[in-house]
XYZ file of C-alpha atoms in Angstrom:
581
model
C 7.186 57.099 248.211
C 6.665 53.882 246.282
C 6.467 54.378 242.513
C 3.552 52.865 240.608
C 4.074 49.630 238.663
C 5.269 50.144 235.110
C 1.907 49.205 233.576
C -0.230 51.211 235.988
C -1.958 54.307 234.621
C 0.667 57.093 234.069
C 0.746 59.805 236.665
C -0.583 63.279 235.901
C 2.478 65.486 235.438
C 0.524 68.714 235.486
C -0.099 71.377 232.873
C 2.402 71.161 230.056
C 4.483 68.538 231.894
C 7.078 71.189 232.796
C 8.866 71.969 236.041
C 6.961 71.221 239.264
C 4.981 73.971 240.940
C 5.241 74.978 244.603
C 5.577 71.717 246.589
C 3.222 72.831 249.342
C 0.523 73.798 246.825
C 0.947 70.425 245.145
C 0.722 68.668 248.507
C -2.498 70.489 249.377
C -3.980 69.500 246.023
C -3.029 65.830 246.488
C -4.620 65.819 249.947
C -7.847 67.331 248.584
C -8.055 64.723 245.833
C -7.471 61.851 248.251
C -10.126 63.271 250.579
C -12.596 63.023 247.669
C -12.521 59.237 248.107
C -10.815 57.566 245.158
C -10.326 60.533 242.848
C -8.795 59.180 239.602
C -6.199 61.981 239.497
C -5.009 61.505 243.087
C -2.159 59.142 242.213
C -0.667 61.597 239.747
C -1.074 64.478 242.179
C 0.816 62.604 244.904
C 3.661 61.723 242.543
C 4.061 65.354 241.504
C 3.948 66.515 245.131
C 6.543 63.953 246.233
C 8.865 64.869 243.358
C 8.582 68.584 244.178
C 9.260 67.947 247.870
C 12.378 65.893 247.100
C 13.735 68.646 244.848
C 13.102 71.210 247.575
C 14.925 69.067 250.140
C 11.745 68.093 252.001
C 10.129 64.711 252.690
C 6.630 63.323 252.685
C 5.116 62.398 256.070
C 3.994 58.819 256.866
C 0.336 59.919 256.806
C 0.710 61.503 253.368
C 2.767 58.551 252.167
C -0.076 56.222 253.160
C -2.616 58.273 251.202
C -0.237 58.287 248.228
C 0.102 54.497 248.347
C -3.681 54.110 248.488
C -4.059 56.350 245.437
C -1.332 54.450 243.574
C -2.954 51.098 244.374
C -6.332 52.320 243.119
C -4.626 53.070 239.801
C -3.377 49.472 239.449
C -5.428 47.837 236.691
C -4.923 45.157 234.120
C -1.488 43.581 234.454
C -0.612 45.905 237.351
C -3.554 44.785 239.492
C -1.598 42.163 241.528
C 0.678 44.922 242.847
C -2.273 46.629 244.549
C -2.384 44.165 247.452
C 1.158 45.002 248.558
C 0.603 48.744 248.174
C -2.611 48.675 250.204
C -0.959 46.568 252.937
C 1.937 49.011 253.195
C -0.531 51.921 253.268
C -2.410 50.249 256.141
C 0.805 50.005 258.189
C 1.582 53.692 257.637
C -2.005 54.725 258.476
C -1.761 52.811 261.754
C 1.590 54.411 262.571
C -0.033 57.804 261.972
C -3.012 56.997 264.206
C -5.484 56.887 261.265
C -7.132 53.596 262.272
C -10.250 54.041 260.139
C -8.157 54.617 257.029
C -5.991 51.631 257.955
C -9.026 49.328 258.003
C -10.104 50.539 254.550
C -6.629 49.827 253.173
C -6.590 46.361 254.752
C -10.055 45.615 253.342
C -8.937 46.711 249.875
C -5.820 44.542 250.164
C -8.051 41.531 250.845
C -10.338 42.332 247.914
C -7.446 42.706 245.464
C -5.461 39.732 246.744
C -5.181 36.388 244.945
C -7.253 34.390 247.447
C -10.981 34.619 246.684
C -13.905 33.069 248.477
C -14.938 32.437 252.045
C -11.521 33.280 253.547
C -11.628 36.800 252.140
C -15.221 37.267 253.318
C -14.278 36.118 256.808
C -11.401 38.589 256.904
C -13.662 41.363 255.696
C -16.262 40.461 258.320
C -13.607 40.828 261.037
C -12.546 44.196 259.635
C -16.189 45.293 259.559
C -16.590 44.446 263.258
C -13.419 46.383 264.067
C -14.668 49.363 262.053
C -17.998 49.345 263.904
C -16.133 49.226 267.217
C -13.863 52.106 266.232
C -16.869 54.155 265.123
C -18.631 53.533 268.417
C -15.502 54.744 270.203
C -15.298 57.837 268.015
C -12.090 56.724 266.284
C -13.500 56.053 262.795
C -15.802 58.265 260.767
C -19.159 57.248 259.317
C -17.664 57.346 255.805
C -14.736 55.120 256.798
C -16.958 52.609 258.583
C -19.436 52.522 255.703
C -16.629 51.946 253.186
C -15.285 48.915 255.082
C -18.786 47.442 255.393
C -19.446 48.118 251.704
C -16.300 46.290 250.629
C -17.461 43.241 252.558
C -20.903 43.434 250.919
C -19.315 43.719 247.486
C -17.253 40.574 248.044
C -20.397 38.728 249.167
C -22.267 39.935 246.073
C -19.568 38.574 243.785
C -19.904 35.149 245.446
C -23.708 34.991 245.501
C -24.042 32.431 242.729
C -21.561 30.077 244.423
C -23.691 29.712 247.575
C -26.063 26.765 248.164
C -29.118 29.066 248.054
C -28.270 32.211 246.033
C -31.752 33.733 246.346
C -31.750 33.431 250.138
C -28.223 34.806 250.371
C -29.175 37.673 248.054
C -32.123 38.527 250.282
C -29.867 38.494 253.361
C -27.287 40.652 251.611
C -30.043 43.040 250.535
C -31.109 43.454 254.155
C -27.505 44.143 255.222
C -27.137 46.731 252.471
C -30.411 48.365 253.492
C -29.035 48.630 257.042
C -25.816 50.118 255.662
C -27.825 52.724 253.747
C -29.822 53.489 256.890
C -26.568 53.875 258.840
C -25.151 56.396 256.343
C -28.331 58.252 255.406
C -28.605 60.519 258.493
C -25.107 61.821 257.685
C -25.646 62.558 253.989
C -24.915 66.254 254.600
C -21.265 65.164 254.813
C -19.972 64.889 251.203
C -17.570 62.150 252.305
C -20.541 59.980 253.321
C -22.362 60.444 250.015
C -19.673 58.454 248.179
C -20.103 55.146 250.042
C -23.849 55.833 250.304
C -24.092 56.068 246.503
C -22.008 52.924 246.005
C -24.072 51.035 248.613
C -27.291 51.934 246.821
C -25.800 50.891 243.478
C -24.817 47.515 244.933
C -28.273 47.148 246.480
C -29.755 47.807 243.037
C -27.532 45.128 241.515
C -28.455 42.531 244.146
C -32.169 43.380 243.914
C -32.452 43.515 240.105
C -33.100 39.803 239.370
C -35.929 39.529 241.912
C -37.456 43.019 242.152
C -36.640 45.242 239.132
C -38.834 48.200 240.250
C -37.023 48.337 243.608
C -33.690 48.033 241.805
C -34.563 51.015 239.606
C -35.361 53.111 242.693
C -32.052 52.168 244.335
C -30.023 52.853 241.196
C -31.652 56.223 240.532
C -30.905 57.191 244.133
C -27.304 56.033 243.684
C -26.831 58.280 240.646
C -28.404 61.219 242.496
C -26.220 60.696 245.587
C -23.108 60.510 243.433
C -23.976 63.863 241.879
C -24.663 65.411 245.281
C -21.338 64.137 246.634
C -19.396 66.482 244.378
C -17.222 63.644 243.064
C -16.227 64.919 239.615
C -16.066 61.549 237.854
C -19.289 60.043 236.459
C -21.033 57.154 238.287
C -20.409 54.787 235.386
C -21.167 51.537 237.193
C -24.501 52.803 238.523
C -25.406 54.232 235.097
C -24.645 50.937 233.367
C -26.665 49.004 235.932
C -29.567 51.463 235.681
C -29.613 51.189 231.882
C -29.397 47.398 232.131
C -32.448 47.135 234.381
C -34.335 49.576 232.164
C -33.541 47.399 229.130
C -34.675 44.300 230.974
C -38.002 45.946 231.857
C -38.620 47.142 228.292
C -37.813 50.834 228.897
C -35.222 50.924 226.135
C -35.811 54.583 225.236
C -35.090 55.670 228.799
C -32.072 53.337 228.926
C -30.715 54.962 225.765
C -31.239 58.413 227.298
C -29.294 57.420 230.429
C -26.428 56.058 228.349
C -26.343 58.958 225.890
C -26.064 61.339 228.827
C -23.266 59.219 230.290
C -21.420 59.045 226.969
C -21.713 62.809 226.559
C -20.469 63.512 230.061
C -17.559 61.165 229.441
C -16.409 63.128 226.419
C -16.383 66.277 228.512
C -14.909 64.664 231.625
C -11.270 63.652 231.356
C -11.583 61.644 234.594
C -13.615 58.875 232.927
C -11.330 55.975 232.041
C -11.065 54.762 228.452
C -12.337 51.312 229.469
C -15.490 52.823 230.977
C -16.038 54.954 227.883
C -15.838 51.783 225.809
C -18.333 49.968 228.047
C -20.802 52.855 227.852
C -20.654 52.787 224.050
C -21.060 49.013 223.944
C -24.100 49.274 226.212
C -25.643 52.097 224.160
C -25.137 50.155 220.921
C -26.779 47.114 222.527
C -29.713 49.288 223.606
C -30.169 50.857 220.174
C -29.952 47.556 218.297
C -32.996 46.081 220.047
C -33.749 43.108 222.280
C -32.559 40.446 219.824
C -29.305 42.161 218.982
C -26.880 40.164 221.089
C -24.736 40.042 217.966
C -26.651 42.211 215.538
C -27.643 39.221 213.404
C -28.123 35.476 213.669
C -25.491 33.960 211.353
C -27.858 31.193 210.261
C -28.591 32.756 206.957
C -30.960 35.695 207.461
C -29.482 39.126 206.919
C -30.383 42.746 206.605
C -29.285 43.127 203.034
C -28.038 41.414 199.903
C -25.387 43.768 198.631
C -21.791 43.857 199.730
C -21.980 47.513 200.609
C -25.443 47.425 202.186
C -26.888 49.947 199.700
C -29.540 47.689 198.233
C -30.104 45.433 201.183
C -32.562 47.396 203.266
C -31.963 49.464 206.353
C -30.155 46.795 208.326
C -30.732 46.185 212.021
C -32.181 48.731 214.457
C -29.724 51.347 215.619
C -28.367 52.092 212.152
C -25.174 53.994 211.645
C -25.143 55.293 215.214
C -24.557 51.769 216.498
C -21.741 51.229 213.994
C -20.091 54.489 215.070
C -20.438 53.617 218.764
C -18.923 50.180 218.286
C -16.014 51.506 216.230
C -15.282 54.014 218.985
C -15.554 51.237 221.597
C -12.872 49.288 219.701
C -10.590 52.330 219.653
C -11.086 53.069 223.343
C -10.609 49.429 224.360
C -7.293 49.319 222.534
C -6.208 52.596 224.120
C -7.139 51.405 227.588
C -5.273 48.101 227.490
C -6.850 47.140 230.835
C -8.830 44.107 229.751
C -8.172 42.588 226.301
C -11.567 40.858 226.424
C -13.272 44.232 226.119
C -11.602 44.835 222.755
C -12.488 41.326 221.568
C -16.132 41.839 222.494
C -16.245 45.254 220.809
C -14.799 43.789 217.596
C -17.238 40.892 217.618
C -20.146 43.283 217.947
C -18.785 45.636 215.285
C -18.111 42.785 212.874
C -21.571 41.276 213.271
C -23.201 44.705 212.941
C -21.340 45.299 209.671
C -22.496 41.865 208.507
C -26.099 42.662 209.414
C -25.895 45.638 207.053
C -24.479 43.567 204.205
C -20.931 44.901 204.546
C -19.236 41.544 204.319
C -15.725 42.792 203.546
C -15.692 45.277 206.421
C -17.128 42.660 208.768
C -14.537 40.067 207.759
C -11.671 42.517 208.287
C -12.792 43.270 211.847
C -13.434 39.607 212.693
C -10.003 38.569 211.409
C -8.495 40.972 213.956
C -10.120 38.910 216.731
C -8.521 35.722 215.395
C -5.161 37.433 214.796
C -4.808 38.318 218.482
C -3.152 35.999 220.998
C -5.313 33.126 222.215
C -5.792 33.452 225.969
C -7.479 31.119 228.420
C -11.205 31.854 228.406
C -11.223 33.196 224.832
C -12.443 29.969 223.248
C -16.097 30.993 222.903
C -15.104 34.343 221.400
C -12.965 32.609 218.783
C -15.771 30.196 217.950
C -18.135 33.110 217.438
C -15.621 35.070 215.355
C -15.026 32.076 213.075
C -18.771 31.458 212.674
C -19.330 35.073 211.634
C -16.290 35.051 209.361
C -17.612 31.931 207.629
C -21.019 33.587 207.251
C -19.372 36.569 205.551
C -17.255 34.320 203.324
C -20.379 32.605 202.021
C -21.924 35.983 201.171
C -18.711 36.971 199.408
C -18.861 33.860 197.231
C -15.989 32.073 199.010
C -17.518 28.758 200.154
C -14.172 26.970 200.579
C -13.023 29.672 203.009
C -16.374 29.470 204.794
C -16.075 25.702 205.128
C -12.598 26.012 206.679
C -13.776 28.562 209.235
C -16.902 26.583 210.124
C -14.823 23.418 210.531
C -12.280 25.187 212.740
C -15.092 26.688 214.819
C -16.694 23.236 215.167
C -13.380 21.745 216.331
C -12.897 24.517 218.898
C -16.469 24.066 220.126
C -15.874 20.338 220.608
C -12.691 21.092 222.562
C -14.918 23.089 224.922
C -17.101 19.959 225.283
C -19.812 21.931 223.501
C -21.285 19.200 221.308
C -24.456 21.086 220.409
C -22.622 24.060 218.940
C -20.085 21.691 217.420
C -22.916 19.870 215.646
C -24.498 23.101 214.368
C -21.149 24.338 213.070
C -20.385 20.976 211.441
C -23.753 21.188 209.678
C -22.795 24.607 208.324
C -19.346 23.392 207.269
C -21.061 20.641 205.314
C -23.379 23.151 203.637
C -20.410 25.301 202.621
C -18.591 22.285 201.193
C -21.657 21.421 199.150
C -21.828 24.989 197.871
C -18.146 24.729 196.929
C -18.870 21.672 194.759
C -17.330 19.036 197.031
C -20.231 16.601 197.604
C -18.100 13.772 199.017
C -16.562 16.017 201.687
C -19.953 17.600 202.331
C -21.597 14.213 202.863
C -18.929 13.196 205.379
C -19.325 16.493 207.252
C -23.097 16.028 207.436
C -22.492 12.527 208.816
C -20.276 13.986 211.570
C -22.963 16.553 212.361
C -25.619 13.838 212.620
C -23.422 11.830 214.994
C -22.928 14.910 217.193
C -26.656 15.618 217.241
C -27.307 12.023 218.323
C -24.756 12.396 221.121
C -26.791 15.257 222.617
C -30.106 13.455 222.067
C -31.457 15.774 219.347
C -32.970 13.252 216.921
C -34.783 15.872 214.846
C -31.547 17.760 214.165
C -29.766 14.469 213.382
C -32.529 13.602 210.893
C -32.147 16.983 209.236
C -28.386 16.553 208.840
C -28.980 13.093 207.384
C -31.529 14.465 204.928
C -29.006 17.073 203.800
C -26.371 14.342 203.558
C -28.643 12.346 201.254
C -28.651 15.191 198.738
C -24.858 15.246 198.647
C -24.698 11.443 198.448
C -27.025 11.502 195.430
C -24.711 13.956 193.682
C -21.584 11.945 194.496
C -22.748 8.335 194.349
C -26.276 8.180 192.953
C -29.920 7.931 194.020
C -29.782 4.367 195.338
C -27.269 5.204 198.055
C -29.133 8.436 198.797
C -32.307 6.446 199.430
C -30.503 4.410 202.105
C -29.500 7.606 203.889
C -33.048 8.982 203.709
C -34.422 5.807 205.263
C -31.895 6.253 208.086
C -33.112 9.840 208.495
C -36.706 8.570 208.641
C -35.839 6.133 211.426
C -33.998 8.874 213.302
C -37.002 11.201 213.204
C -39.346 8.394 214.286
C -36.978 7.566 217.153
C -37.306 11.150 218.314
C -41.094 10.986 218.261
C -41.034 7.894 220.478
C -39.131 9.905 223.086
C -42.289 11.954 223.836
C -40.636 15.371 223.543
C -42.280 18.724 224.147
C -45.187 19.695 221.826
C -43.090 22.163 219.824
C -40.406 19.534 219.293
C -43.013 16.976 218.209
C -44.259 19.419 215.574
C -40.737 19.960 214.314
C -40.160 16.212 214.084
C -43.455 15.685 212.250
C -42.499 18.405 209.754
C -39.128 16.716 209.243
C -40.860 13.396 208.635
C -43.020 14.993 205.923
C -39.945 16.390 204.153
C -38.079 13.088 204.373
C -41.044 11.149 202.937
C -41.438 13.660 200.116
C -37.776 13.306 199.215
C -38.018 9.510 199.383
C -40.956 9.666 196.983
C -39.012 11.924 194.603
C -35.778 9.961 195.095
C -34.041 13.012 196.446
C -35.059 15.854 194.173
C -31.885 17.798 193.386
C -31.732 21.111 195.172
C -29.507 23.234 197.298
C -29.510 22.562 200.999
C -29.929 25.623 203.172
C -27.744 26.553 206.127
C -30.372 27.765 208.548
C -29.922 24.720 210.731
C -32.416 23.135 213.077
C -34.100 25.555 215.399
C -32.791 28.834 216.712
C -29.021 28.829 216.961
C -26.301 31.314 217.740
C -22.626 30.703 218.427
C -21.863 30.648 222.159
C -21.599 33.995 223.906
C -18.014 34.978 224.683
C -17.034 35.064 228.359
C -20.437 33.651 229.226
C -21.481 33.438 232.879
C -24.597 31.705 234.057
C -25.008 33.319 237.461
C -28.303 34.973 238.264
C -26.541 37.737 240.208
C -23.571 38.219 237.893
C -23.204 41.452 235.915
C -21.977 41.474 232.340
C -19.912 44.112 230.610
C -23.059 45.933 229.432
C -24.484 46.275 232.964
C -27.102 43.512 232.607
C -27.670 41.588 235.840
C -27.957 37.873 235.162
C -26.632 38.394 231.638
C -23.729 36.766 229.847
C -20.297 38.297 230.076
C -17.546 39.113 232.517
C -18.769 40.394 235.883
C -18.516 44.165 235.677
C -17.292 44.640 239.237
C -14.859 41.720 239.350
C -13.365 41.262 235.890
C -9.644 42.109 235.818
C -9.144 45.788 235.246
C -12.586 46.970 236.310
C -13.715 48.455 239.591
C -16.135 50.913 241.098
C -14.288 54.195 241.592
C -12.937 54.495 245.107
C -13.855 50.982 246.214
C -11.566 48.748 244.108
């Protein structure tokens, strides 16, 4: 049989890793695991069986070889994922030669899903395979479970493309109806354990598609998916459904119930060796997010507010919600992400969350050490927002540690990286903070120039109030460096900028902010720029950009939130729903 790629998950060599057991017993075990529909240990079982057969002078049959190739392909994750297409295609040929046409269609559908060509072409191919599966089922040559699996794979591909369609809501409604029909097709046969697998996955996908528009219906679908998975006898946990269920519960305000779901899943994962390290990491990330509260996308807004004043957190208050449990969960998520090696972005995200959570508790040194690990790693395409966020947090910690020069460097680097992403708004906010740090470091000339750059960036995005604020801060540095007369000129420019914003007839809240800025500018003009330290809170609510952000309404992030920011849980490299790819 074909050996797995070198970076696929290692095969299970059996108890103690010693000499193989009876080849026929091993073969029976491998067949049972494959019949379970994507059992995570099936690939290892087939390798052991094939090795034992070769040593005994026997050979594996084409039908068994096909099942072994399917199991090997399902183990291909991370860098090994591209090899799955070839393995599934070869498995399909062997299934057909053995007369297993239903299995062959599943393998061909999985080959399409894992192949390099996304989009409408793949969906068209899957639609053709779905029609063939329905025809085979009608002729009694494909089982309900096989037919449902092929149809489910097509629905999953459509779900991943929802936000690319001209009318995503209409397409989501149509997909929801197709999934409801798929559930209705499988439901009368739920006494067959093989049917419960695709039935559970179909309900989970229906919950995902429904969540943005009808959360109560999504909760019902996802709870049913978890129940069906348990009834199917599949020994691995339904991680994807559990993450989705917790995500919808969070979105509807039921955070206590979401935490209960995730704690149960985390506990079962510790007891169940079949749960992958990457899924264990995701469960811990999601639980930490749930415990930290609705505003805890990073534990703390690095504008200046914090949960404590001390470097060790002892005299700075209790810190953010979630406490030490969240810190422990995030540290474990880092460890598991590194062990998994499937998707480096998971480790980056875990470190960002751990670093910001340390910072929120006043542990600046610990936070900085974790954040520096993010920047020390190789820069990959798509990591730009994560690096911007890591630098912003590192600068925040440096300021709290009394290292303003270091903070200024990190803020400036983050601003430059944000501008490279054509992200002028975040570039302006970060430039403003770099200027503040330079002023704190006693470099008023450099600080004044940095505030000028920030004001120019704010003007470029049409935010006159923020530009006026940066100019007002610049005036303070100009006074220190060159005197009150030149500072007055800058303040008059800030006054004109704020008035220009008022003439633009902005929203009421923005008008109030501009009026407040005008009051401050006039007061400082009257006092000829009263000396004082500028603050770094910045104009309005601001956070560094989310790493791996997606804007799709029907996308799923790494925490299981539908419509949230992050890599799609079902499509990011190295992740899949067990048994479906």
